[in-house]
Amino acid sequence: MPYDAPIRGFRGDGMITGFLALYIFMLAAFTGYEIIARVPVILHTPLMSGSNFVHGIVLVGAMVALGHATTPAEIAIGVIAVLLAAGNVAGGYVVTERMLEMFKSSKQSDKQ
Amino acid sequence: MPYDAPIRGFRGDGMITGFLALYIFMLAAFTGYEIIARVPVILHTPLMSGSNFVHGIVLVGAMVALGHATTPAEIAIGVIAVLLAAGNVAGGYVVTERMLEMFKSSKQSDKQ
Amino acid sequence: MTLPSYMSTVVDAVYFIAAVLFIWGLKRMSSPRTARRGIVWAGAGMAAAIMVTFLLPGLNNLGPMAIAIVVGVALSWWVGRRVAMTAMPQMVALFNGMGGGAAAAIGAVELIRFNRAFIAIPDTYPIRPEAWAAQTAVPLSAVELALAFLGVLIGAVSFTGSLIAFAKLQGWMDRRFVFPLQRFVNLAIFVIAVACAIIALIAGIEGHAFAWSLLIGFILLALVFGIAMTLPIGGADMPVVISMYNAFTGLAVAFEGFVLQNEAMIIAGMVVGAAGTLLTQLMAKAMNRSLANVLFGNFGGGGEAQEIAGAMKPIDASDAAVMMAYAERVAIVPGYGMAVAQAQHKIWEFAKLLIDRGVKVKFAIHPVAGRMPGHMNVLLAEAGVPYDLIADMDDINPEFSNIDVALVIGANDVVNPMAKTDPNSPIYGMPILDVASCKNVIVIKRGKGKGFAGIENALFYADNTRMLYGDGQAAANELIQGLKALDG
Amino acid sequence: MTLPSYMSTVVDAVYFIAAVLFIWGLKRMSSPRTARRGIVWAGAGMAAAIMVTFLLPGLNNLGPMAIAIVVGVALSWWVGRRVAMTAMPQMVALFNGMGGGAAAAIGAVELIRFNRAFIAIPDTYPIRPEAWAAQTAVPLSAVELALAFLGVLIGAVSFTGSLIAFAKLQGWMDRRFVFPLQRFVNLAIFVIAVACAIIALIAGIEGHAFAWSLLIGFILLALVFGIAMTLPIGGADMPVVISMYNAFTGLAVAFEGFVLQNEAMIIAGMVVGAAGTLLTQLMAKAMNRSLANVLFGNFGGGGEAQEIAGAMKPIDASDAAVMMAYAERVAIVPGYGMAVAQAQHKIWEFAKLLIDRGVKVKFAIHPVAGRMPGHMNVLLAEAGVPYDLIADMDDINPEFSNIDVALVIGANDVVNPMAKTDPNSPIYGMPILDVASCKNVIVIKRGKGKGFAGIENALFYADNTRMLYGDGQAAANELIQGLKALDG
Ligand SMILES: NC(=O)c1ccc[n+]([C@@H]2O[C@H](COP(=O)([O-])OP(=O)(O)OC[C@H]3O[C@@H](n4cnc5c(N)ncnc54)[C@H](OP(=O)(O)O)[C@@H]3O)[C@@H](O)[C@H]2O)c1
Ligand SMILES: NC(=O)c1ccc[n+]([C@@H]2O[C@H](COP(=O)([O-])OP(=O)(O)OC[C@H]3O[C@@H](n4cnc5c(N)ncnc54)[C@H](OP(=O)(O)O)[C@@H]3O)[C@@H](O)[C@H]2O)c1
């Protein structure tokens, strides 16, 4: 009964094992921390919204979860996951883009 | 003839495959770049020497290479690798530490 | 639908590029000049990642999937486009909650499937390895199982907590809900939820199905805990809380990404987790409070009124306009009240008139003015104020003594000198904008209303301060009329 | 030596911690206050990683290994402890070259082993999969094979190139070796080396052994290329080159780390690779040159002397000492000459005497003063100058007009106003320390010697400049005597 296996939709081979995962966790955390530490206060609201958008990548996970769901309960939860994640990704993008669009220097606003 | 296998001294399972390696390369490069971009000019010489020390980790690789060497040629190259790497690691550390030891603020030097 | 095997490499490559673009996009946020391009690139990476996911082999339910995506995207896009700039904080809360919910749901599906795998095996104790080995299914490893549970917990808390934050900021839930022994009750909810998870987890690691009641109880309690934990926190503290939940969602995504073995999710999630943690700390620090104080401190509202000697001296708009028209340097200090009054457009119109007259105008922004970090910057940007006219607190504070008039509009706590002088004040120690050292101060506010911290402000009683009472937008309008009258 | 299986987890955990400590240590280099602790932590991580490596199962040749480690560590430690601070640049080159050589040697061992695996298989074409499958050995994958070659190439170039850089900085190889068609010959060496590698690589991927001659030829040519590429570069450009080879070694370590499947090597190597690349760029930029110009430009020496109107006006040490004794602010601007003369201790002694008299003294450091980035900072730190008396170029440039006396010691190019005024000058466009705007300038140098760029310096002919001729250390000594004479 293959459908009882954990969802391995993303890969069959080359598993990310414990230590590899730790390395990736660690490096990603360092990267995130260092990059964000350079963002000036003036952009903190768009940054919050932008990082909100970035975790919208959860949508691809939700798609795989739904794609491998078989029982009605799983399908229902899967659909909810996809719906929520899609909302996260689209909303996060629109809001961030709208905010950033407004930031202009004197030069740019003169040109208009 | 197991000694002809590539050296897998570090692990038998959980291989780092192509894409995983790419991810680790990418994250480590970002991390290195971001961290070093914050180092002030005043510390650039110790930084150069410090990063020189850090790649001394090649010693563990050299140890594994020598540890799995079987023919005389391999053993000879392996010994050279270990010797050079040991020199890198020790020299890099001493030089960096000596330089950094000298950096003091007015407060610290007053105390002496 | 079978695809050539090289497709899986294409999919992996696209995920990789998407991860790089996310990091790259966030990196470009270090300057307003590059930030927009950055988010557009990140968006392109996201779109590509979503598209190639359809190419993965063995996906079922494609119909519902497509519909759910279209509906979710369309709704959010529409709301996100329409909503007013002042409502941005609650929008971020809403979308963040959705992400947390999605991560929790993915974890729930994984756990349900794990459990279902046991239906075929008689669940005896001690466990019979032959039965288990007969399974074709590869069970989740202990680490994967643990992270799946953790992801569900964190994601669920972020989900309901963010929704409460949304409701509070939207004004649907004005009061804080406080009752005796509340912290104790909350702690109890949390402990029971975690206990359910741990018992189930141990069963899973030993090779047993876990009781459905444990699983369902765990999920429900996690959802309830998110609500319970957020209810007592004041609406004005919500931005800190939202930033924290943003980090939570990031972590939940990373953990579920590990369970699903998807590096893009792991990396994006961890980056957001770290970013959100840092941002939360920065915010709490700028408010001069600890995160614990925000979460459990029952801060704000109430407030023990301290009496201040002196009186507040009013000024009318035309006098104020004249004063600024003949000043050499004017600093405009906006606060939460400007956001409430939506006065940013009028204020910028007024500032432009001053600039045309040769007055040197700067906007002075406190890091926690308003209700979100950078809140004022977004509003001023919306009104079209170029960002090089905007000065940070650290840059402008030494300059205030050279400034002739400071126009404070709807700011209160961030200009309160008692943060420096009164050790009993709840904001004691918070760095403030040092407007008091300007030659003249004009304060626009509606009346004697207190700010977020609920305390009196000695600035309003100072000798060189004049009060211009009125709604922010109306007052700005009157100032504009005053200037225009000057020119005839 | 068989060990319990949990040992492998311990080893992995130690490697992980070491990787974290490396990153953490480099991160702490962002401030001189924390830097030293950082390197000590990184050192602890390194020591732990080396120690646990002995626990790995199946290691042979433990005797030679232990001896090689002890000898290598002892020699380097001894040299590193004894060497003078001014010789630091060449020490970094030497140790970096050793690392590159080690990485190349590891790659060579892997490639030899790969080849030897074929001895058992008749090497027919088309390849017989049965024969290959009969091998118990797992062959290297194409990616691993390619990275092994790349690691050898980069590591070998870094090895011999760094050794040449060392020899040049040590003064063992004073002249640049330039001959006609040199670039063409170098290119040819490189192309042939890469061609050998590619032919061998394709054979390897197709399942054949590669000819020993190809492998040996490749390695030898890579070593020769490192020499050939470094020979024509002037000694003064060596720091940029060393920084580049530092990045090379990092990359080589990362690639061989992938072949050996060791994440700590991959991460440490990549971090250093990125760091070295950035540092190389920063250095080239501060010299206002491109990396290509450094590598292929044959820069320095020669130089078409431009005539400058005016004369150089000498001053004697006692007059100079009096001038500074009664000044309010003095800026000391050291350059390469201070390093040559080892004058940092005397200069600091002199500065302390001035400070005791109430003079405000600052050290003004140009980012590329000397021959390494931060070279002057290290020397001043050695002499005991607290780092808060040291000012960056960007910080001090606006202040020079308020400074009474600038004491330039052994600096030339970094204070040359022609970088601003003469578009034909090789240093045109390089930002300089704006000493010319001080009220008085005193320049200590031995005579009419030119600086690194080999050009005249208009500063020395300016009306407000006086020349104090002499070796840096002797001149500083005379200044000290001059001050002491003042006090009686
Ligand atoms: N930025 C953040 O990230 C963040 C997050 C959480 C909390 N906080 C806190 O929020 C506070 C921010 O300080 P702040 O100075 O910006 O705001 P504030 O202290 O909350 O003061 C706002 C003032 O605006 C006035 N106001 C309200 N509506 C108005 C209208 N329509 N027209 C004119 N005036 C109006 C109010 O007085 P009247 O009622 O008399 O008009 C009030 O005194 C700080 O205490 C900070 O710690 C900030
Ligand atoms: N820092 C780096 O990373 C780096 C790397 C590579 C290249 N560079 C280049 O190096 C140059 C550095 O500029 P700089 O101003 O520091 O040095 P410089 O331009 O090389 O000038 C050094 C001066 O010191 C004098 N001098 C030499 N020995 C002396 C002694 N014993 N006592 C007193 N004076 C002595 C020399 O004149 P006399 O012979 O008349 O005494 C010479 O004019 C720049 O062009 C830079 O681009 C820097």
Short mmCIF file of N, CA and C in Angstrom, two decimals, chain B residues 1 3-8 10-11 15-16 21 25 28-29 33 35-37 39-40 42-45 48 51-53 55 57 59-63 66-71 74 77 81-84 87-89 91 93-95 97-98 100-102 104-106, chain D residues 15 23 27 29-30 32 36 39 46 50 53-54 59-61 65 68-69 76-77 80-81 83 88 92 95-96 98-99 102 106 110 113 116 138 140 144 246 249 258-263 265-266 270 272 274-275 278 372-375 377-378 381-382 386-388:
data_model
loop_
_atom_site.label_atom_id
_atom_site.label_comp_id
_atom_site.label_asym_id
_atom_site.label_seq_id
_atom_site.Cartn_x
_atom_site.Cartn_y
_atom_site.Cartn_z
N MET B 1 38.18 -5.90 -3.59
CA MET B 1 39.27 -5.00 -3.18
C MET B 1 38.72 -3.67 -2.67
N TYR B 3 39.84 -1.46 -0.93
CA TYR B 3 40.69 -0.26 -0.82
C TYR B 3 40.67 0.57 -2.09
N ASP B 4 40.03 0.06 -3.14
CA ASP B 4 39.96 0.86 -4.35
C ASP B 4 38.74 1.78 -4.38
N ALA B 5 37.90 1.62 -3.41
CA ALA B 5 36.72 2.50 -3.38
C ALA B 5 37.17 3.93 -3.11
N PRO B 6 36.39 4.91 -3.54
CA PRO B 6 36.73 6.27 -3.14
C PRO B 6 36.70 6.36 -1.62
N ILE B 7 37.45 7.26 -1.10
CA ILE B 7 37.54 7.38 0.35
C ILE B 7 36.21 7.87 0.89
N ARG B 8 35.54 7.02 1.64
CA ARG B 8 34.28 7.43 2.25
C ARG B 8 34.44 7.38 3.75
N PHE B 10 34.41 9.56 5.90
CA PHE B 10 33.60 10.42 6.75
C PHE B 10 32.20 9.89 6.97
N ARG B 11 31.66 9.22 5.94
CA ARG B 11 30.31 8.70 6.18
C ARG B 11 30.03 7.56 5.21
N MET B 15 24.56 10.46 1.80
CA MET B 15 25.48 11.16 0.91
C MET B 15 25.00 12.58 0.63
N ILE B 16 25.98 13.47 0.45
CA ILE B 16 25.66 14.81 -0.02
C ILE B 16 25.63 14.75 -1.53
N ALA B 21 24.63 19.67 -2.15
CA ALA B 21 25.93 20.33 -2.10
C ALA B 21 25.80 21.76 -2.62
N PHE B 25 26.91 24.97 -0.67
CA PHE B 25 27.85 25.93 -1.27
C PHE B 25 27.24 27.34 -1.24
N ALA B 28 26.78 28.83 2.32
CA ALA B 28 28.04 29.14 2.97
C ALA B 28 28.66 30.38 2.31
N ALA B 29 28.52 30.48 1.00
CA ALA B 29 29.07 31.65 0.32
C ALA B 29 28.36 32.92 0.77
N TYR B 33 30.20 35.93 2.76
CA TYR B 33 30.21 37.26 2.18
C TYR B 33 29.63 38.28 3.15
N ILE B 35 29.16 38.14 6.39
CA ILE B 35 29.89 38.32 7.64
C ILE B 35 31.14 39.16 7.40
N ILE B 36 31.83 38.87 6.32
CA ILE B 36 33.09 39.57 6.07
C ILE B 36 32.84 41.01 5.66
N ALA B 37 31.71 41.28 5.04
CA ALA B 37 31.42 42.64 4.62
C ALA B 37 31.33 43.60 5.81
N VAL B 39 33.34 43.45 8.51
CA VAL B 39 34.61 43.60 9.22
C VAL B 39 35.24 44.93 8.83
N PRO B 40 35.61 45.75 9.82
CA PRO B 40 36.16 47.06 9.49
C PRO B 40 37.57 46.95 8.91
N ILE B 42 40.24 48.25 9.64
CA ILE B 42 41.27 48.13 10.67
C ILE B 42 41.64 46.67 10.93
N LEU B 43 40.69 45.75 10.71
CA LEU B 43 40.96 44.35 11.00
C LEU B 43 41.18 43.51 9.74
N HIS B 44 41.41 44.15 8.61
CA HIS B 44 41.49 43.34 7.39
C HIS B 44 42.71 42.41 7.36
N THR B 45 43.85 42.85 7.89
CA THR B 45 44.99 41.93 7.89
C THR B 45 44.74 40.72 8.78
N MET B 48 42.34 38.37 7.00
CA MET B 48 42.95 37.56 5.95
C MET B 48 43.64 36.37 6.59
N SER B 51 40.96 33.91 8.08
CA SER B 51 40.29 33.02 7.13
C SER B 51 41.29 32.00 6.60
N ASN B 52 42.53 32.40 6.53
CA ASN B 52 43.60 31.47 6.19
C ASN B 52 43.64 30.32 7.21
N PHE B 53 43.49 30.66 8.47
CA PHE B 53 43.43 29.63 9.51
C PHE B 53 42.22 28.72 9.29
N HIS B 55 40.58 27.76 6.69
CA HIS B 55 40.65 26.69 5.69
C HIS B 55 41.67 25.63 6.06
N ILE B 57 41.08 23.58 8.11
CA ILE B 57 40.27 22.39 8.34
C ILE B 57 40.60 21.31 7.31
N LEU B 59 43.07 19.91 7.11
CA LEU B 59 43.83 18.87 7.80
C LEU B 59 42.98 17.62 8.04
N VAL B 60 41.74 17.77 8.41
CA VAL B 60 40.95 16.56 8.66
C VAL B 60 40.80 15.76 7.36
N GLY B 61 40.67 16.47 6.24
CA GLY B 61 40.61 15.77 4.96
C GLY B 61 41.92 15.06 4.66
N ALA B 62 43.02 15.74 4.94
CA ALA B 62 44.31 15.13 4.67
C ALA B 62 44.51 13.89 5.54
N MET B 63 44.03 13.96 6.78
CA MET B 63 44.16 12.79 7.66
C MET B 63 43.40 11.60 7.10
N LEU B 66 45.24 10.22 4.02
CA LEU B 66 46.39 9.41 4.41
C LEU B 66 45.93 8.11 5.08
N GLY B 67 44.90 8.22 5.89
CA GLY B 67 44.41 7.05 6.62
C GLY B 67 43.91 5.95 5.69
N HIS B 68 43.49 6.30 4.49
CA HIS B 68 43.01 5.30 3.54
C HIS B 68 44.00 5.01 2.43
N ALA B 69 45.20 5.61 2.50
CA ALA B 69 46.19 5.38 1.46
C ALA B 69 46.79 3.99 1.62
N THR B 70 47.07 3.32 0.49
CA THR B 70 47.63 1.97 0.58
C THR B 70 48.95 1.83 -0.17
N THR B 71 49.04 2.33 -1.38
CA THR B 71 50.31 2.19 -2.11
C THR B 71 51.31 3.20 -1.55
N GLU B 74 50.64 6.77 -2.71
CA GLU B 74 49.53 7.40 -2.00
C GLU B 74 49.94 7.82 -0.59
N ILE B 77 52.12 10.97 -0.80
CA ILE B 77 51.33 12.18 -1.05
C ILE B 77 50.47 12.52 0.18
N ALA B 81 50.36 15.89 2.34
CA ALA B 81 49.10 16.62 2.57
C ALA B 81 48.94 16.93 4.05
N VAL B 82 49.16 15.93 4.90
CA VAL B 82 48.99 16.15 6.34
C VAL B 82 49.99 17.19 6.86
N LEU B 83 51.22 17.07 6.39
CA LEU B 83 52.27 17.98 6.84
C LEU B 83 51.92 19.42 6.49
N LEU B 84 51.57 19.61 5.22
CA LEU B 84 51.23 20.97 4.77
C LEU B 84 50.02 21.50 5.52
N GLY B 87 50.77 22.51 8.96
CA GLY B 87 51.45 23.80 8.95
C GLY B 87 50.47 24.95 8.76
N ASN B 88 49.54 24.77 7.84
CA ASN B 88 48.52 25.80 7.60
C ASN B 88 47.76 26.11 8.87
N VAL B 89 47.30 25.07 9.52
CA VAL B 89 46.39 25.27 10.65
C VAL B 89 47.13 25.93 11.83
N GLY B 91 50.15 27.56 11.82
CA GLY B 91 50.67 28.88 11.49
C GLY B 91 49.56 29.92 11.41
N TYR B 93 46.76 29.97 12.91
CA TYR B 93 46.24 30.32 14.23
C TYR B 93 47.20 31.24 14.97
N VAL B 94 48.46 30.86 15.03
CA VAL B 94 49.43 31.64 15.80
C VAL B 94 49.51 33.08 15.30
N VAL B 95 49.63 33.21 13.98
CA VAL B 95 49.79 34.54 13.42
C VAL B 95 48.56 35.40 13.71
N GLU B 97 46.29 35.04 16.06
CA GLU B 97 46.14 35.31 17.49
C GLU B 97 47.15 36.38 17.92
N ARG B 98 48.36 36.29 17.41
CA ARG B 98 49.37 37.28 17.78
C ARG B 98 48.94 38.68 17.36
N LEU B 100 45.84 39.79 16.77
CA LEU B 100 44.64 40.29 17.45
C LEU B 100 44.93 40.66 18.90
N GLU B 101 45.86 39.95 19.49
CA GLU B 101 46.25 40.21 20.86
C GLU B 101 46.68 41.66 21.04
N MET B 102 47.22 42.23 19.95
CA MET B 102 47.79 43.58 20.06
C MET B 102 46.75 44.68 20.03
N LYS B 104 44.15 46.94 21.22
CA LYS B 104 43.62 47.32 22.52
C LYS B 104 43.01 48.71 22.43
N SER B 105 41.99 48.96 23.22
CA SER B 105 41.44 50.32 23.28
C SER B 105 42.16 51.10 24.37
N SER B 106 41.95 52.42 24.43
CA SER B 106 42.66 53.23 25.42
C SER B 106 42.42 52.68 26.82
N TYR D 15 32.22 17.95 14.21
CA TYR D 15 32.44 18.69 12.97
C TYR D 15 31.43 19.83 12.85
N ILE D 23 32.40 30.05 11.74
CA ILE D 23 31.57 31.18 11.29
C ILE D 23 31.47 32.22 12.41
N LYS D 27 32.71 36.05 12.48
CA LYS D 27 31.71 37.08 12.76
C LYS D 27 32.21 38.03 13.85
N MET D 29 35.03 39.03 14.27
CA MET D 29 36.06 39.93 13.76
C MET D 29 35.48 41.29 13.37
N SER D 30 34.20 41.48 13.55
CA SER D 30 33.63 42.77 13.17
C SER D 30 33.98 43.85 14.18
N PRO D 32 37.32 44.99 17.04
CA PRO D 32 38.58 44.60 17.68
C PRO D 32 38.39 44.13 19.11
N ARG D 36 39.55 38.76 19.25
CA ARG D 36 40.49 37.78 19.77
C ARG D 36 39.77 36.56 20.35
N ILE D 39 38.72 34.21 17.57
CA ILE D 39 39.69 33.30 16.97
C ILE D 39 40.04 32.19 17.95
N MET D 46 38.60 23.91 15.93
CA MET D 46 39.54 23.24 15.04
C MET D 46 40.23 22.10 15.77
N ILE D 50 40.07 18.10 14.77
CA ILE D 50 41.24 17.28 14.43
C ILE D 50 41.29 16.06 15.34
N THR D 53 38.83 13.27 14.53
CA THR D 53 39.11 12.59 13.27
C THR D 53 39.86 11.28 13.51
N PHE D 54 40.66 11.25 14.57
CA PHE D 54 41.36 10.01 14.91
C PHE D 54 40.39 8.88 15.28
N LEU D 59 41.00 3.94 9.80
CA LEU D 59 42.15 4.75 9.41
C LEU D 59 43.44 3.94 9.58
N ASN D 60 44.26 3.95 8.54
CA ASN D 60 45.58 3.32 8.63
C ASN D 60 46.65 4.40 8.75
N ASN D 61 47.89 3.97 8.75
CA ASN D 61 49.03 4.89 8.74
C ASN D 61 48.97 5.91 9.88
N MET D 65 50.96 9.60 10.32
CA MET D 65 50.01 10.71 10.43
C MET D 65 50.32 11.57 11.65
N ALA D 68 53.56 13.45 11.16
CA ALA D 68 53.43 14.57 10.23
C ALA D 68 52.71 15.74 10.90
N ILE D 69 51.67 15.43 11.68
CA ILE D 69 50.94 16.52 12.34
C ILE D 69 51.84 17.23 13.33
N SER D 76 55.44 25.27 12.18
CA SER D 76 54.67 26.48 11.90
C SER D 76 54.49 27.32 13.15
N TRP D 77 54.25 26.63 14.24
CA TRP D 77 54.02 27.35 15.49
C TRP D 77 55.27 28.17 15.83
N GLY D 80 55.73 30.98 13.32
CA GLY D 80 54.70 31.99 13.50
C GLY D 80 54.90 32.82 14.77
N ARG D 81 55.45 32.19 15.81
CA ARG D 81 55.68 32.92 17.06
C ARG D 81 56.86 33.89 16.93
N VAL D 83 58.40 35.22 14.16
CA VAL D 83 58.57 36.14 13.05
C VAL D 83 58.18 37.56 13.46
N MET D 88 54.41 39.74 8.59
CA MET D 88 53.13 39.04 8.58
C MET D 88 52.62 38.73 7.17
N VAL D 92 51.37 34.92 6.01
CA VAL D 92 50.04 34.54 5.55
C VAL D 92 50.16 33.83 4.21
N PHE D 95 51.53 30.14 4.79
CA PHE D 95 50.57 29.20 5.37
C PHE D 95 49.41 28.94 4.42
N ASN D 96 49.05 29.96 3.67
CA ASN D 96 47.98 29.78 2.71
C ASN D 96 48.40 28.80 1.62
N MET D 98 50.49 26.41 1.88
CA MET D 98 50.49 25.06 2.42
C MET D 98 49.08 24.46 2.38
N GLY D 99 48.09 25.26 2.75
CA GLY D 99 46.71 24.77 2.69
C GLY D 99 46.32 24.37 1.27
N ALA D 102 47.89 21.14 0.37
CA ALA D 102 47.23 20.01 1.03
C ALA D 102 45.96 19.63 0.27
N ILE D 106 45.21 16.04 -1.54
CA ILE D 106 44.04 15.18 -1.26
C ILE D 106 43.37 14.79 -2.57
N GLU D 110 42.79 11.01 -4.30
CA GLU D 110 41.49 10.51 -4.76
C GLU D 110 41.56 10.07 -6.23
N ARG D 113 43.50 6.84 -6.67
CA ARG D 113 42.71 5.70 -6.24
C ARG D 113 41.63 5.35 -7.26
N ARG D 116 43.30 3.51 -10.03
CA ARG D 116 43.76 2.19 -9.64
C ARG D 116 42.62 1.18 -9.59
N VAL D 138 32.63 1.60 -5.06
CA VAL D 138 31.68 2.58 -5.58
C VAL D 138 32.51 3.63 -6.32
N LEU D 140 33.60 7.15 -8.14
CA LEU D 140 33.22 8.56 -7.94
C LEU D 140 32.19 8.93 -9.00
N GLU D 144 31.58 14.42 -8.62
CA GLU D 144 32.70 14.31 -7.68
C GLU D 144 34.03 14.33 -8.42
N ASN D 246 44.15 33.06 -1.22
CA ASN D 246 43.45 32.64 -0.02
C ASN D 246 42.05 32.13 -0.40
N THR D 249 42.42 28.75 -2.16
CA THR D 249 42.57 27.62 -1.25
C THR D 249 41.24 27.25 -0.63
N PHE D 258 33.77 18.15 -0.69
CA PHE D 258 32.64 17.48 -1.32
C PHE D 258 33.02 16.07 -1.73
N VAL D 259 34.20 15.94 -2.32
CA VAL D 259 34.63 14.61 -2.76
C VAL D 259 34.73 13.66 -1.56
N LEU D 260 35.23 14.18 -0.44
CA LEU D 260 35.36 13.35 0.76
C LEU D 260 34.07 13.30 1.57
N GLN D 261 33.07 14.05 1.15
CA GLN D 261 31.79 14.08 1.86
C GLN D 261 31.93 14.59 3.29
N ASN D 262 32.63 15.69 3.44
CA ASN D 262 32.76 16.27 4.78
C ASN D 262 32.22 17.69 4.77
N GLU D 263 31.11 17.91 5.48
CA GLU D 263 30.46 19.22 5.41
C GLU D 263 31.29 20.33 6.03
N MET D 265 34.46 20.75 5.96
CA MET D 265 35.39 21.25 4.95
C MET D 265 34.65 22.08 3.89
N ILE D 266 33.51 21.59 3.47
CA ILE D 266 32.75 22.32 2.45
C ILE D 266 32.42 23.72 2.95
N MET D 270 34.03 27.17 1.63
CA MET D 270 33.22 28.14 0.89
C MET D 270 33.20 29.50 1.59
N VAL D 272 35.52 30.81 3.39
CA VAL D 272 36.79 31.47 3.10
C VAL D 272 36.84 31.90 1.64
N ALA D 274 34.37 32.84 -0.24
CA ALA D 274 33.59 34.07 -0.41
C ALA D 274 34.29 35.25 0.27
N ALA D 275 34.81 35.01 1.46
CA ALA D 275 35.48 36.08 2.20
C ALA D 275 36.68 36.59 1.42
N LEU D 278 35.67 38.67 -1.61
CA LEU D 278 35.23 40.01 -1.23
C LEU D 278 36.42 40.88 -0.84
N MET D 372 49.47 45.83 2.93
CA MET D 372 48.38 44.90 3.19
C MET D 372 47.21 45.75 3.65
N PRO D 373 45.99 45.31 3.43
CA PRO D 373 44.87 46.07 3.99
C PRO D 373 44.96 46.01 5.51
N GLY D 374 44.86 47.15 6.13
CA GLY D 374 44.95 47.17 7.58
C GLY D 374 46.37 47.00 8.11
N HIS D 375 47.35 47.08 7.23
CA HIS D 375 48.76 46.90 7.60
C HIS D 375 49.16 47.85 8.73
N ASN D 377 47.31 49.45 10.81
CA ASN D 377 46.59 49.19 12.06
C ASN D 377 47.29 48.13 12.88
N VAL D 378 47.75 47.09 12.19
CA VAL D 378 48.43 46.01 12.91
C VAL D 378 49.70 46.53 13.55
N ALA D 381 48.91 48.82 16.42
CA ALA D 381 48.43 48.00 17.53
C ALA D 381 49.61 47.34 18.23
N GLU D 382 50.57 46.86 17.43
CA GLU D 382 51.76 46.22 18.01
C GLU D 382 52.47 47.20 18.95
N PRO D 386 46.16 52.67 21.17
CA PRO D 386 44.77 52.23 21.34
C PRO D 386 43.97 52.51 20.07
N TYR D 387 43.05 51.58 19.71
CA TYR D 387 42.41 51.74 18.43
C TYR D 387 41.43 52.90 18.38
N ASP D 388 41.08 53.47 19.51
CA ASP D 388 40.18 54.62 19.43
C ASP D 388 40.92 55.92 19.08
#
